[in-house]
PDB file of C-alpha atoms in Angstrom:
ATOM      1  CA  UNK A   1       0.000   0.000   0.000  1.00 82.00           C
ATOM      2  CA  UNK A   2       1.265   3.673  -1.029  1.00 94.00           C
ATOM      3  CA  UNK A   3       0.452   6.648   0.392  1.00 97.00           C
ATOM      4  CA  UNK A   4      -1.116   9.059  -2.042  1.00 98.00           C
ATOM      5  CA  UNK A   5      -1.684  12.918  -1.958  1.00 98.00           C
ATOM      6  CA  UNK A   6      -4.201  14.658  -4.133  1.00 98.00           C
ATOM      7  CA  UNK A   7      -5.024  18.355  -4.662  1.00 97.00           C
ATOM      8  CA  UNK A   8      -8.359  18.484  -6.962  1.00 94.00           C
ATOM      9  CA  UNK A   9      -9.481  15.591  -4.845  1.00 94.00           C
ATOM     10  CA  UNK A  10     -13.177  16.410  -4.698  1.00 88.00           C
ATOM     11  CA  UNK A  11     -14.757  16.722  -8.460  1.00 90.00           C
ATOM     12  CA  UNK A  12     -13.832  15.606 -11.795  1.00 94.00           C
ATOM     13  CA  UNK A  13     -10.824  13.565 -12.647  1.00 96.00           C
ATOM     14  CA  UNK A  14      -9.628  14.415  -9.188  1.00 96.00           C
ATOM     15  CA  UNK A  15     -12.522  12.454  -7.434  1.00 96.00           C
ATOM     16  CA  UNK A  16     -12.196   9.691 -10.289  1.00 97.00           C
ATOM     17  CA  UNK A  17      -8.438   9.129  -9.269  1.00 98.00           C
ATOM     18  CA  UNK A  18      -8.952   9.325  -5.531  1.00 97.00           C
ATOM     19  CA  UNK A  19     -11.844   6.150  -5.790  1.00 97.00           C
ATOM     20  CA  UNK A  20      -9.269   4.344  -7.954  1.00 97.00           C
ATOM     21  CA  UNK A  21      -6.759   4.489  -5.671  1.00 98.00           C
ATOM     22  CA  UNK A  22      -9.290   3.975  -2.591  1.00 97.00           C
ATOM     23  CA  UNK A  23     -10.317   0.795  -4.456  1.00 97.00           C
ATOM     24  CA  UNK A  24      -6.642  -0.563  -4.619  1.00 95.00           C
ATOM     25  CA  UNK A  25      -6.848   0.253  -0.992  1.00 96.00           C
ATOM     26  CA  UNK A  26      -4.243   2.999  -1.178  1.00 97.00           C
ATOM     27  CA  UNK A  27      -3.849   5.530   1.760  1.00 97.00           C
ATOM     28  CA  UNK A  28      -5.036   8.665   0.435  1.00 98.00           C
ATOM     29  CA  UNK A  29      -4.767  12.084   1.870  1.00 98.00           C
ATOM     30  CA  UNK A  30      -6.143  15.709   0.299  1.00 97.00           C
ATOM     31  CA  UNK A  31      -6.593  19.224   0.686  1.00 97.00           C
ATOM     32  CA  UNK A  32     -10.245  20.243   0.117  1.00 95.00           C
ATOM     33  CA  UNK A  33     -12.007  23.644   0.153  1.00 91.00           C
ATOM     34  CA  UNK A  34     -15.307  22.508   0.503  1.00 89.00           C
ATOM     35  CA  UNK A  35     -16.552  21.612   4.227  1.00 92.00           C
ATOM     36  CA  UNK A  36     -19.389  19.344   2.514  1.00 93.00           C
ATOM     37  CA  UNK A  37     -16.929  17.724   0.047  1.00 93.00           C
ATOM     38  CA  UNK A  38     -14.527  17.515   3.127  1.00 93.00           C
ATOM     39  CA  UNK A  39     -17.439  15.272   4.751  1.00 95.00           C
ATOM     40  CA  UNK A  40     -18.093  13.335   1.434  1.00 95.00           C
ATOM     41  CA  UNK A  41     -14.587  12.348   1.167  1.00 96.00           C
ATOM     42  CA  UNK A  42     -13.957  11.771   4.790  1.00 96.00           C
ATOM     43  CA  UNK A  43     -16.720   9.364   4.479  1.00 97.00           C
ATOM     44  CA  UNK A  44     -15.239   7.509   1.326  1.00 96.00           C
ATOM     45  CA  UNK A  45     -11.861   6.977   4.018  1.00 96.00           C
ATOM     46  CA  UNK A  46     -10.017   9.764   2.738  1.00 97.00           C
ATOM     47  CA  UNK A  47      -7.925  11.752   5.421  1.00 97.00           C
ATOM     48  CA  UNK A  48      -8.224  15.433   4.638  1.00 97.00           C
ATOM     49  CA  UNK A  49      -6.880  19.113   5.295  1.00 97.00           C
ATOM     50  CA  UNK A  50      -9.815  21.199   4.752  1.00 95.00           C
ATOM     51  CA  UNK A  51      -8.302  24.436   3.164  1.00 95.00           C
ATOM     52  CA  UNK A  52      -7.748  26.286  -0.055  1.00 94.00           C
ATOM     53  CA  UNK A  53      -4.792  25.516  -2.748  1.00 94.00           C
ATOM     54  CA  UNK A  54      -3.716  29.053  -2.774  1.00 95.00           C
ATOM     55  CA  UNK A  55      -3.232  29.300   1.180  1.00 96.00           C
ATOM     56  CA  UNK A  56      -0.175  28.725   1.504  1.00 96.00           C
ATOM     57  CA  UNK A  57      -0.271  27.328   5.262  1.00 97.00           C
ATOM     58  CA  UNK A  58      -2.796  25.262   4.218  1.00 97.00           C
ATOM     59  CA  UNK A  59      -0.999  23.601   1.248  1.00 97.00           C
ATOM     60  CA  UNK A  60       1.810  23.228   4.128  1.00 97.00           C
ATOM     61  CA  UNK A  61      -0.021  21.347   6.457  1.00 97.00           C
ATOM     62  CA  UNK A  62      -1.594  18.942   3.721  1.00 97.00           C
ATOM     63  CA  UNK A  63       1.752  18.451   2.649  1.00 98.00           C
ATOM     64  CA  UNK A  64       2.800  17.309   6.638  1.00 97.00           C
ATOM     65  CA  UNK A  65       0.195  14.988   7.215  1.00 96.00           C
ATOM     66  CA  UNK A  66       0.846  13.172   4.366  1.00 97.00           C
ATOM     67  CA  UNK A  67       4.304  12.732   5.678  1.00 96.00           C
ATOM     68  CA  UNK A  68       7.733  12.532   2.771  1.00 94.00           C
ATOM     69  CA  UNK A  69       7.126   9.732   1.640  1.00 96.00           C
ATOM     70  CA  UNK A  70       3.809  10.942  -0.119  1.00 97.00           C
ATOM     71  CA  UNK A  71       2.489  10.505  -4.062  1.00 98.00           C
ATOM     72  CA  UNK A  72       1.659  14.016  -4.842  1.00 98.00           C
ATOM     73  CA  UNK A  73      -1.041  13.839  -7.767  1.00 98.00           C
ATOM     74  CA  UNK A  74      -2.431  17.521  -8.886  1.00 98.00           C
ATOM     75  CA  UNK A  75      -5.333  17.632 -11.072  1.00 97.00           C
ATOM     76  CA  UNK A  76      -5.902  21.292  -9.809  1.00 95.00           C
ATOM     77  CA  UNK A  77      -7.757  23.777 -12.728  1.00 90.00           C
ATOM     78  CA  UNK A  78     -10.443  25.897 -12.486  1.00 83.00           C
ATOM     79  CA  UNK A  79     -12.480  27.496 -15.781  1.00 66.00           C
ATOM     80  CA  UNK A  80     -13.163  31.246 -15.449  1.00 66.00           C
ATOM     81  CA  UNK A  81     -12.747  31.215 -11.831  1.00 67.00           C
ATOM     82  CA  UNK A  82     -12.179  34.813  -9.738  1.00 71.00           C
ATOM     83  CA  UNK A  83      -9.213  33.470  -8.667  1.00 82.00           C
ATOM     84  CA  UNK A  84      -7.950  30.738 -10.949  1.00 85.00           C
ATOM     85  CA  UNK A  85      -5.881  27.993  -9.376  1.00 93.00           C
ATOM     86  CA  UNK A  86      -4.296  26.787 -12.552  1.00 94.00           C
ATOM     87  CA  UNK A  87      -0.586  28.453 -12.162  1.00 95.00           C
ATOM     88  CA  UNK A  88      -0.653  30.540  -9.066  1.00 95.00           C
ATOM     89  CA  UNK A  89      -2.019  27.175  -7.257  1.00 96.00           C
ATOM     90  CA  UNK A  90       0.162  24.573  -8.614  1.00 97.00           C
ATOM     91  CA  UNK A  91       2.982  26.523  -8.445  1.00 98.00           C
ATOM     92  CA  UNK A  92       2.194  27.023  -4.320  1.00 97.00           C
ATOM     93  CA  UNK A  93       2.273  23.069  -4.159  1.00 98.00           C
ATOM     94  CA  UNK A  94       5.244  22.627  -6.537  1.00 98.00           C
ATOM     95  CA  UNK A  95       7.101  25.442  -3.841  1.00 98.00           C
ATOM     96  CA  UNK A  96       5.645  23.651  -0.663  1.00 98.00           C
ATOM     97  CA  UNK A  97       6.286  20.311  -1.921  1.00 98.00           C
ATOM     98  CA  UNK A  98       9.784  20.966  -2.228  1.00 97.00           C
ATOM     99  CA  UNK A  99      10.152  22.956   0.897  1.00 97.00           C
ATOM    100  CA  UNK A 100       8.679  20.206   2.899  1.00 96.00           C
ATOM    101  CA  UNK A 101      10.599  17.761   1.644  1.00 97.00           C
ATOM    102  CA  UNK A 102       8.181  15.200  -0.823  1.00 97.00           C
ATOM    103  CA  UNK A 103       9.240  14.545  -3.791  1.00 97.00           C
ATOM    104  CA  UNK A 104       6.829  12.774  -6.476  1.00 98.00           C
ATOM    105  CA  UNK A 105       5.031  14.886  -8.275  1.00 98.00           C
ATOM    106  CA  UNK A 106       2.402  13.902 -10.971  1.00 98.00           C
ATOM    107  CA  UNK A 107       0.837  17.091 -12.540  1.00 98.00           C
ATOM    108  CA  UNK A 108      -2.286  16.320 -14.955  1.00 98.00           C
ATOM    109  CA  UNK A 109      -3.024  19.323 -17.491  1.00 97.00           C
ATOM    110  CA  UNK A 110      -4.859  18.834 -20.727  1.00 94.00           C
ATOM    111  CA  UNK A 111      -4.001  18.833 -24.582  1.00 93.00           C
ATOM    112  CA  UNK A 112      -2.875  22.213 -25.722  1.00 92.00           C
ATOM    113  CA  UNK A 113      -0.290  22.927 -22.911  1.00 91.00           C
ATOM    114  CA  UNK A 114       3.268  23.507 -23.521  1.00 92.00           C
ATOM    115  CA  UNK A 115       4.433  22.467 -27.101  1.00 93.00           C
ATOM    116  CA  UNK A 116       1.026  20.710 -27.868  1.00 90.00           C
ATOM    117  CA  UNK A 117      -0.282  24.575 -28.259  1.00 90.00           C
ATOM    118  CA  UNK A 118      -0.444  24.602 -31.595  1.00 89.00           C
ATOM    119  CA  UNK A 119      -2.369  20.910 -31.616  1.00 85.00           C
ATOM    120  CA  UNK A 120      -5.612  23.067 -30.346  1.00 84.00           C
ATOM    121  CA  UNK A 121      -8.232  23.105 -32.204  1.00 85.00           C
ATOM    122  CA  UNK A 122      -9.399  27.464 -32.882  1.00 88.00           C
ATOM    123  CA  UNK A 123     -12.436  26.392 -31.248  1.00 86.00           C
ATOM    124  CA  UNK A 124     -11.164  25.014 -28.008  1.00 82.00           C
ATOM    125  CA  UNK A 125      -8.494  27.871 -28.191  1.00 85.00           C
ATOM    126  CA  UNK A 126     -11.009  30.604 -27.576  1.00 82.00           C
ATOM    127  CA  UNK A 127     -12.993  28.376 -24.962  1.00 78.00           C
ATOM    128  CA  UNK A 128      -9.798  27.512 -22.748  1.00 76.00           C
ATOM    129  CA  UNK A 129      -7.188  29.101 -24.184  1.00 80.00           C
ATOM    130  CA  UNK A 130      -6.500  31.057 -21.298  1.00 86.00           C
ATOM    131  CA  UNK A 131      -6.159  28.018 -18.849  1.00 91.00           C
ATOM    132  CA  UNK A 132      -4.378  26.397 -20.842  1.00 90.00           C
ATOM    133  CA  UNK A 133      -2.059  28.936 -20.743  1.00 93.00           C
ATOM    134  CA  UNK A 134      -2.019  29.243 -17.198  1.00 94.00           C
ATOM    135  CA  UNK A 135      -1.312  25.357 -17.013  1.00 95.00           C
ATOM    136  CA  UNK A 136       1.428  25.612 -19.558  1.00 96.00           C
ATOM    137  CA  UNK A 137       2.989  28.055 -16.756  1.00 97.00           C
ATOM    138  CA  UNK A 138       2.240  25.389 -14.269  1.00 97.00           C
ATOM    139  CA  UNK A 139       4.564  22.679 -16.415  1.00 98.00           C
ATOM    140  CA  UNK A 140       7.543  25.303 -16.838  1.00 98.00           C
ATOM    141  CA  UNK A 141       7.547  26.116 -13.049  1.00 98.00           C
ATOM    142  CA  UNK A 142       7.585  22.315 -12.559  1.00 98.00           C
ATOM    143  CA  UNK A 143      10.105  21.356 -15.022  1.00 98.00           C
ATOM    144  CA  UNK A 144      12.272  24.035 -13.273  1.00 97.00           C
ATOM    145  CA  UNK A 145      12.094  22.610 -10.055  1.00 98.00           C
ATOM    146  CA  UNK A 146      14.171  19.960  -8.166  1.00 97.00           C
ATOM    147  CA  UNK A 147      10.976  17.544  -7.851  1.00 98.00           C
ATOM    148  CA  UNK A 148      10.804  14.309  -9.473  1.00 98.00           C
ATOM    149  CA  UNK A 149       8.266  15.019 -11.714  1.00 98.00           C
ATOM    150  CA  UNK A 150       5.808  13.623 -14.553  1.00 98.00           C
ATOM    151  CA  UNK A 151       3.407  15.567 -16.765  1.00 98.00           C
ATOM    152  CA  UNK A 152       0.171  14.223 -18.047  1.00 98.00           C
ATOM    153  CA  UNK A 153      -1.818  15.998 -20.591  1.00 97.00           C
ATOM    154  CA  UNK A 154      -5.065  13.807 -21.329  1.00 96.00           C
ATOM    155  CA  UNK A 155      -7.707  14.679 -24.181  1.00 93.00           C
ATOM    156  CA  UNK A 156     -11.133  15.834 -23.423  1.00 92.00           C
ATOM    157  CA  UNK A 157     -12.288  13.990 -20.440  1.00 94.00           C
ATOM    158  CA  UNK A 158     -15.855  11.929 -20.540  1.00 94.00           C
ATOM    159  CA  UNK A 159     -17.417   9.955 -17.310  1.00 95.00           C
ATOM    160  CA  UNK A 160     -18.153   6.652 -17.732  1.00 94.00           C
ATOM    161  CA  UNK A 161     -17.192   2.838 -17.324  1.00 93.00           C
ATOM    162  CA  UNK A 162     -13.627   2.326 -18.144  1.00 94.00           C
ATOM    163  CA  UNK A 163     -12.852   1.368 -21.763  1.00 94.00           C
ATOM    164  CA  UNK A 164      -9.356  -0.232 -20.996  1.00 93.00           C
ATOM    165  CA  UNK A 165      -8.407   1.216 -24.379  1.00 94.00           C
ATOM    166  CA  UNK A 166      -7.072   4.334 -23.111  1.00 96.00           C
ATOM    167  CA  UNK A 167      -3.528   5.212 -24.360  1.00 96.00           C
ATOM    168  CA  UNK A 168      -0.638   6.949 -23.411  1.00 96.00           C
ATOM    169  CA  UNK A 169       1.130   9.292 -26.278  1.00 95.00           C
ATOM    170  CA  UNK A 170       4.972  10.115 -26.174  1.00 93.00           C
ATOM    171  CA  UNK A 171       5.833  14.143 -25.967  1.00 93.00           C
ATOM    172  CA  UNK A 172       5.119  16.090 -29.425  1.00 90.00           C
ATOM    173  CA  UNK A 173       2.552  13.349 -30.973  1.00 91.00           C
ATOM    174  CA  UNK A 174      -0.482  15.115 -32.219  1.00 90.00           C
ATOM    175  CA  UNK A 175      -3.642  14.242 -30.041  1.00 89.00           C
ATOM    176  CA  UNK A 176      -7.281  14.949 -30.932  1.00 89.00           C
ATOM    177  CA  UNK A 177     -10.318  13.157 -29.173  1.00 91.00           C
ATOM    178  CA  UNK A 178     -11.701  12.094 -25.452  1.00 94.00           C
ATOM    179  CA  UNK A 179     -10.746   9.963 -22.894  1.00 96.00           C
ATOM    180  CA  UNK A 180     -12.473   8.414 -19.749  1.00 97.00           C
ATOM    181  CA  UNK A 181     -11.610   9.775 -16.260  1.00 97.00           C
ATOM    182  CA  UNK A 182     -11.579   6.621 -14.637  1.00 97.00           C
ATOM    183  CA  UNK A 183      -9.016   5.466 -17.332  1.00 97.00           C
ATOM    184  CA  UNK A 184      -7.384   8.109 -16.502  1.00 98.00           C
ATOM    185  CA  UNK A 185      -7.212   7.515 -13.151  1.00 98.00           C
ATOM    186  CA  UNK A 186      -5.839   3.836 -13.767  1.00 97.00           C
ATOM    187  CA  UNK A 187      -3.274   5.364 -16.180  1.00 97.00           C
ATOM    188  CA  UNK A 188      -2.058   7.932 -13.656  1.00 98.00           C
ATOM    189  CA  UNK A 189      -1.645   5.473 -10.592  1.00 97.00           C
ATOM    190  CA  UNK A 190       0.619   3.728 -13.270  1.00 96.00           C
ATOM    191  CA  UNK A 191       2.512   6.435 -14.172  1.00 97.00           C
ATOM    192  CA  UNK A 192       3.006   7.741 -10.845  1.00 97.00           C
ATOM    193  CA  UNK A 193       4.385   4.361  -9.137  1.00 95.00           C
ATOM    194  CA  UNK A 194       7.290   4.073 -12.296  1.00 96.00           C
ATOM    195  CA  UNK A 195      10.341   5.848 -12.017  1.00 96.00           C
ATOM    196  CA  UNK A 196      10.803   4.940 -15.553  1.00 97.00           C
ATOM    197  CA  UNK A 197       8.390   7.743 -16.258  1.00 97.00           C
ATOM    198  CA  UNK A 198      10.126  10.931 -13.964  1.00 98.00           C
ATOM    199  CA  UNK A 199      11.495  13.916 -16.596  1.00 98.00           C
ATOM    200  CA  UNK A 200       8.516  12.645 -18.701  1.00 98.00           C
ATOM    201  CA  UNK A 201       5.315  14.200 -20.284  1.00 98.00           C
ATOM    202  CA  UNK A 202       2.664  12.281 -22.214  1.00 98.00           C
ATOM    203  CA  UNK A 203      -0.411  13.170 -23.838  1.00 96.00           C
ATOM    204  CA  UNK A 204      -3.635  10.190 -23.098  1.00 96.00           C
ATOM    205  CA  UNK A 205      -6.323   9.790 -25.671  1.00 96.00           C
ATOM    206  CA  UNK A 206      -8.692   6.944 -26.234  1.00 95.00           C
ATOM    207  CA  UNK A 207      -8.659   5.824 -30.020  1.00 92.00           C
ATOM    208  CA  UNK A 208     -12.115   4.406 -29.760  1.00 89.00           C
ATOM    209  CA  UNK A 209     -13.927   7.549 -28.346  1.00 90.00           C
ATOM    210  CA  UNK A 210     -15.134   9.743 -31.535  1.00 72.00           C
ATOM    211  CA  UNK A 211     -16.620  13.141 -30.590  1.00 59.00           C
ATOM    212  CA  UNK A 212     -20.137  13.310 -31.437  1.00 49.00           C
TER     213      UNK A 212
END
């Protein structure tokens, strides 16, 4: 058993990863803003730190109960938020991270960051172009840093029963298509536990999926 800590725990392909890893009966610890996700989650067996991502004592003492040894997995985003948490909060865990001494960090982004810019579709540009720009900051502070890190950048996300089918794609391969969280989740446990995979970014599309 592994000790896992998520930030973007409570929704999404946050929430999809942490009942993957529940299910392989992983110890999982998050920070979560929400008091009623907070009670959701607690209820699932998570351990949480109720508090925000861009609090930085917060982020701090997520980071201690989880203890050094921790998985760090951040699916953090946010789509026209007041306060976005795509750069300025991934960059507070990438700093805290480091400063309290973990060292694994998985950061999930989407299609279109970094160097797969100019694989975004117009369309998708002027719906989240500006997150995606804000998570391509995100990668460059984390490639920067002294953390033993691994980028994932999956295609648009669907719920739904796992296909199985879901691929990973190496750096610079063009992407276009969806993916299912929960195979997204089973592809980022993976990814996480190799140390094959540290200095890496991939891009994770399902073949099978064709947008409608």
């Amino acid at each position: 058993m592994s000790r896992f800590l998520l930030f973007g725990a409570s929704r999404g392909l946050g929430l999809a990863i942490t009942r993957h890893l529940l299910a392989q009966e992983h110890e999982v610890h998050a920070l979560v803003r929400s008091q009623a996700q907070a009670v959701e989650l607690e209820a699932m067996g998570v351990r949480v730190t109720q508090g925000d991502a861009l609090d930085g004592e917060a982020v701090a003492l997520a980071c201690a109960g989880a203890g050094e040894e921790a998985l760090t997995i951040s699916t953090l985003g946010s789509f026209r938020a007041e306060r976005p948490v795509d750069f300025e909060g991934n960059r507070l865990v990438i700093d805290t991270l480091e400063q309290c001494g973990l060292r694994r960090l998985l950061l999930i982004t989407s299609l279109g960051c970094g160097d797969s810019w100019p694989f975004l579709p117009e369309r998708a540009r002027a719906a989240f172009g500006h997150e995606v720009r804000l998570k391509s900051l995100a990668e460059s502070w984390l490639q920067s840093s002294a953390l033993a890190w691994t980028i994932l950048r999956p295609a648009g996300l669907q719920d739904g029963e796992p296909t199985g089918h879901a691929r990973l794609a190496p750096q610079g391969e063009e992407l276009h298509g969806l993916v299912r969280r929960s195979d997204v989740a089973r592809l980022a446990h993976a990814l996480i536990q190799d140390p094959q995979h540290i200095g890496r970014i991939y891009g994770c599309v399902d073949d099978a999926l064709i947008r409608g």
